CSV table of C-alpha atoms in Angstrom, one decimal:
chain,number,residue,atom,x,y,z
A,9,UNK,CA,0.0,0.0,-0.1
A,10,UNK,CA,1.2,3.5,-0.9
A,11,UNK,CA,1.0,6.5,1.4
A,12,UNK,CA,1.5,10.2,1.4
A,13,UNK,CA,3.7,10.7,4.6
A,14,UNK,CA,4.1,14.5,5.8
A,15,UNK,CA,7.1,15.6,7.7
A,16,UNK,CA,7.2,19.0,8.9
A,17,UNK,CA,9.1,21.5,11.3
A,18,UNK,CA,8.1,24.7,12.8
A,19,UNK,CA,9.9,27.6,11.3
A,20,UNK,CA,12.1,29.7,13.7
A,21,UNK,CA,10.6,27.7,16.9
A,22,UNK,CA,13.7,28.6,18.9
A,23,UNK,CA,12.9,32.2,18.2
A,24,UNK,CA,9.6,32.0,19.9
A,25,UNK,CA,9.0,32.7,23.6
A,26,UNK,CA,8.6,29.8,25.7
A,27,UNK,CA,5.0,30.3,26.4
A,28,UNK,CA,4.5,30.6,22.6
A,29,UNK,CA,6.3,27.4,21.9
A,30,UNK,CA,3.8,25.9,24.4
A,31,UNK,CA,1.1,27.5,22.6
A,32,UNK,CA,2.2,26.1,19.2
A,33,UNK,CA,2.5,22.5,20.8
A,34,UNK,CA,-1.1,22.7,22.3
A,35,UNK,CA,-2.5,23.9,18.9
A,36,UNK,CA,-0.6,21.2,17.0
A,37,UNK,CA,-2.4,18.6,19.3
A,38,UNK,CA,-5.7,20.1,18.4
A,39,UNK,CA,-4.8,19.8,14.7
A,40,UNK,CA,-3.8,16.2,14.8
A,41,UNK,CA,-7.1,15.3,16.6
A,42,UNK,CA,-9.0,17.1,14.0
A,43,UNK,CA,-6.8,15.6,11.0
A,44,UNK,CA,-7.5,11.9,12.6
A,45,UNK,CA,-11.2,12.7,12.6
A,46,UNK,CA,-11.6,14.3,9.0
A,47,UNK,CA,-8.8,12.1,7.1
A,48,UNK,CA,-8.0,9.1,9.4
A,49,UNK,CA,-4.5,10.6,9.6
A,50,UNK,CA,-2.1,9.3,12.2
A,51,UNK,CA,0.0,12.2,13.6
A,52,UNK,CA,2.7,12.8,16.2
A,53,UNK,CA,4.7,15.6,17.5
A,54,UNK,CA,8.3,15.2,18.2
A,55,UNK,CA,10.3,17.7,20.6
A,56,UNK,CA,7.4,20.0,20.6
A,57,UNK,CA,8.1,21.4,17.0
A,58,UNK,CA,8.4,18.6,14.6
A,59,UNK,CA,5.5,16.8,13.0
A,60,UNK,CA,5.2,13.4,11.4
A,61,UNK,CA,1.6,12.4,9.6
A,62,UNK,CA,0.6,9.5,7.8
A,63,UNK,CA,-2.1,10.0,5.4
A,64,UNK,CA,-3.6,6.5,4.5
A,65,UNK,CA,-5.4,7.7,1.4
A,66,UNK,CA,-2.2,8.9,-0.4
A,67,UNK,CA,-4.4,11.3,-3.0
A,68,UNK,CA,-5.4,13.4,0.1
A,69,UNK,CA,-1.5,14.2,0.8
A,70,UNK,CA,-1.6,17.8,-0.5
A,71,UNK,CA,-4.9,18.7,1.1
A,72,UNK,CA,-3.7,17.6,4.5
A,73,UNK,CA,-0.4,19.4,4.1
A,74,UNK,CA,-2.1,22.7,3.0
A,75,UNK,CA,-4.5,22.4,6.2
A,76,UNK,CA,-1.4,22.0,8.3
A,77,UNK,CA,0.2,24.8,6.8
A,78,UNK,CA,-2.7,27.3,7.0
A,79,UNK,CA,-3.6,26.0,10.4
A,80,UNK,CA,-0.1,27.0,11.8
A,81,UNK,CA,-0.1,30.3,10.1
A,82,UNK,CA,-3.3,30.9,11.9
A,83,UNK,CA,-1.9,30.2,15.4
A,84,UNK,CA,-2.6,33.4,17.5
A,85,UNK,CA,0.9,34.6,18.4
A,86,UNK,CA,1.2,38.2,19.3
A,87,UNK,CA,3.9,40.1,17.1
A,88,UNK,CA,3.9,43.0,19.6
A,89,UNK,CA,5.6,41.1,22.5
A,90,UNK,CA,8.7,40.6,20.1
A,91,UNK,CA,11.2,43.3,19.1
A,92,UNK,CA,10.3,44.7,15.7
A,93,UNK,CA,13.6,43.8,14.3
A,94,UNK,CA,13.2,40.1,15.2
A,95,UNK,CA,13.8,38.4,11.9
A,96,UNK,CA,12.7,35.0,13.1
A,97,UNK,CA,9.4,35.6,14.3
A,98,UNK,CA,8.6,37.3,11.2
A,99,UNK,CA,9.6,34.2,9.3
A,100,UNK,CA,7.2,32.2,11.3
A,101,UNK,CA,4.4,34.4,10.8
A,102,UNK,CA,5.1,34.4,7.1
A,103,UNK,CA,5.8,30.6,6.4
A,104,UNK,CA,4.6,28.9,10.0
A,105,UNK,CA,6.0,25.5,9.0
A,106,UNK,CA,8.1,23.8,6.3
A,107,UNK,CA,6.5,20.7,5.1
A,108,UNK,CA,7.6,17.9,2.9
A,109,UNK,CA,5.3,15.0,1.2
A,110,UNK,CA,7.0,11.8,1.0
A,111,UNK,CA,5.0,9.5,-1.5
A,112,UNK,CA,5.8,5.9,-1.2
A,113,UNK,CA,5.4,2.5,0.7
A,114,UNK,CA,5.6,1.9,4.4
A,115,UNK,CA,7.3,-1.5,5.4
A,116,UNK,CA,6.0,-1.2,9.0
A,117,UNK,CA,2.8,1.0,9.9
A,118,UNK,CA,1.2,0.3,13.3
A,119,UNK,CA,-0.2,3.5,14.6
A,120,UNK,CA,-1.5,1.9,17.6
A,121,UNK,CA,2.2,1.2,18.6
A,122,UNK,CA,3.5,4.4,17.1
A,123,UNK,CA,5.6,2.6,14.4
A,124,UNK,CA,6.0,4.3,11.1
A,125,UNK,CA,8.9,2.8,8.8
A,126,UNK,CA,9.8,2.8,5.3
A,127,UNK,CA,10.2,4.7,2.1
A,128,UNK,CA,7.7,7.2,2.4
A,129,UNK,CA,8.7,8.6,5.6
A,130,UNK,CA,12.5,8.5,4.9
A,131,UNK,CA,11.7,10.6,1.8
A,132,UNK,CA,9.9,13.3,3.7
A,133,UNK,CA,12.3,13.3,6.5
A,134,UNK,CA,15.2,13.6,4.0
A,135,UNK,CA,13.7,16.6,2.3
A,136,UNK,CA,13.0,18.3,5.6
A,137,UNK,CA,16.7,17.7,7.4
A,138,UNK,CA,18.2,19.1,4.3
A,139,UNK,CA,17.4,22.9,5.3
A,140,UNK,CA,17.1,23.4,9.1
A,141,UNK,CA,16.1,26.8,10.4
A,142,UNK,CA,17.3,25.9,13.8
A,143,UNK,CA,19.2,28.5,15.8
A,144,UNK,CA,19.8,30.7,12.8
A,145,UNK,CA,19.6,34.4,13.5
A,146,UNK,CA,19.4,35.5,9.9
A,147,UNK,CA,17.2,33.0,7.9
A,148,UNK,CA,16.5,33.3,4.1
A,149,UNK,CA,13.8,30.9,3.4
A,150,UNK,CA,13.0,30.2,-0.1
A,151,UNK,CA,10.7,27.2,-0.2
A,152,UNK,CA,8.7,25.5,2.4
A,153,UNK,CA,6.7,23.1,0.6
A,154,UNK,CA,8.3,19.9,-0.8
A,155,UNK,CA,7.5,16.6,-2.6
A,156,UNK,CA,9.7,13.7,-2.8
A,157,UNK,CA,9.0,10.0,-4.4
A,158,UNK,CA,10.8,7.5,-6.4
A,159,UNK,CA,8.7,8.7,-9.3
A,160,UNK,CA,10.6,11.3,-11.3
A,161,UNK,CA,7.6,12.3,-13.3
A,162,UNK,CA,5.6,13.1,-10.0
A,163,UNK,CA,8.5,15.0,-8.6
A,164,UNK,CA,8.8,17.3,-11.7
A,165,UNK,CA,5.0,17.7,-12.0
A,166,UNK,CA,4.4,18.5,-8.5
A,167,UNK,CA,7.4,20.6,-7.4
A,168,UNK,CA,6.3,23.7,-9.4
A,169,UNK,CA,2.9,23.4,-8.1
A,170,UNK,CA,3.9,23.4,-4.6
A,171,UNK,CA,6.4,26.5,-5.3
A,172,UNK,CA,3.4,28.4,-6.4
A,173,UNK,CA,1.2,27.4,-3.6
A,174,UNK,CA,4.0,28.4,-1.2
A,175,UNK,CA,4.1,31.8,-2.7
A,176,UNK,CA,0.3,32.1,-2.4
A,177,UNK,CA,0.2,30.9,1.4
A,178,UNK,CA,3.1,32.9,2.3
A,179,UNK,CA,1.2,36.3,1.5
A,180,UNK,CA,-1.9,35.0,3.3
A,181,UNK,CA,-3.1,36.6,6.5
A,182,UNK,CA,-3.9,34.8,9.7
A,183,UNK,CA,-7.6,35.3,9.2
A,184,UNK,CA,-7.4,34.0,5.5
A,185,UNK,CA,-5.4,31.1,6.9
A,186,UNK,CA,-8.2,30.3,9.3
A,187,UNK,CA,-11.0,30.3,6.4
A,188,UNK,CA,-8.5,28.3,4.1
A,189,UNK,CA,-8.1,25.7,6.8
A,190,UNK,CA,-11.8,25.2,7.4
A,191,UNK,CA,-12.3,25.0,3.6
A,192,UNK,CA,-9.5,22.2,3.4
A,193,UNK,CA,-11.2,20.3,6.1
A,194,UNK,CA,-14.4,20.1,3.9
A,195,UNK,CA,-16.6,22.8,5.6
A,196,UNK,CA,-19.1,24.8,3.7
A,197,UNK,CA,-19.1,28.6,3.8
A,198,UNK,CA,-22.1,29.0,6.0
A,199,UNK,CA,-20.6,26.7,8.5
A,200,UNK,CA,-17.4,28.6,8.5
A,201,UNK,CA,-19.2,31.8,9.0
A,202,UNK,CA,-20.8,30.4,12.0
A,203,UNK,CA,-17.5,28.9,13.5
A,204,UNK,CA,-15.7,32.3,13.1
A,205,UNK,CA,-18.6,34.5,13.8
A,206,UNK,CA,-18.3,36.4,10.7
A,207,UNK,CA,-20.7,36.9,7.6
A,208,UNK,CA,-20.8,34.6,4.8
A,209,UNK,CA,-19.6,37.3,2.5
A,210,UNK,CA,-16.6,37.9,4.7
A,211,UNK,CA,-15.9,34.3,4.4
A,212,UNK,CA,-16.2,34.4,0.6
A,213,UNK,CA,-14.1,37.5,0.4
A,214,UNK,CA,-11.3,35.9,2.5
A,215,UNK,CA,-11.7,32.8,0.3
A,216,UNK,CA,-11.2,34.7,-2.9
A,217,UNK,CA,-8.1,36.8,-1.4
A,218,UNK,CA,-6.3,33.8,-0.4
A,219,UNK,CA,-6.9,32.0,-3.9
A,220,UNK,CA,-9.0,29.3,-3.0
A,221,UNK,CA,-10.0,28.4,-6.6
A,222,UNK,CA,-6.3,27.9,-7.5
A,223,UNK,CA,-5.9,25.9,-4.1
A,224,UNK,CA,-8.7,23.7,-4.8
A,225,UNK,CA,-7.7,23.1,-8.3
A,226,UNK,CA,-4.1,22.1,-7.2
A,227,UNK,CA,-5.7,19.8,-4.5
A,228,UNK,CA,-7.8,18.1,-7.0
A,229,UNK,CA,-4.9,17.7,-9.7
A,230,UNK,CA,-2.8,15.9,-6.9
A,231,UNK,CA,-5.8,13.5,-6.2
A,232,UNK,CA,-6.1,12.8,-9.7
A,233,UNK,CA,-2.4,12.2,-10.7
A,234,UNK,CA,-1.9,10.0,-7.5
A,235,UNK,CA,-5.1,8.1,-7.7
A,236,UNK,CA,-4.2,6.9,-11.4
């Protein structure tokens, strides 16, 4: 069986205040519960700022990755408690988390025992470990979304797509990311309006501004290619 396995590390986590690092970890736990419920994802947090998620339905890999990305960017960390020249907090607010989707087989997968082993997790982990932001004062981040598989055609097709999605999401506000996350979690606009306590027209506006139509097409394209 083939899986999409997502590895991710929080951008500039060491630059966050201790209470904000705890807040991020609390939010990540909520995220993993939601992903389990909606997509049957098995996820775990390592050392508070590193994620590993197995998406059993491999075709949902991009949808889940973008849900993680938008969720993390919407975590309510207050910029005003940081020095205005602190580059690391700006990088966190812009990018949130670096994510790699590894597409392949797992030789051993026993979620109830916390065992994930095999090609897919090696691929995603290797992509992420290549470019760490750990303890760097000046960070230059070019890409935060990656795809890795043994299929060179998939790699060629998905990498430019992920690079474009990366740019879209890096420009998104926290509120736009909240709306995007809820849409990626298969909520309708009227449900999102109720959840966020805003009008449906505001939801539609945020959705348009964040580029939902393009994001939805990208998610559907990934599903189609992976399902073939």
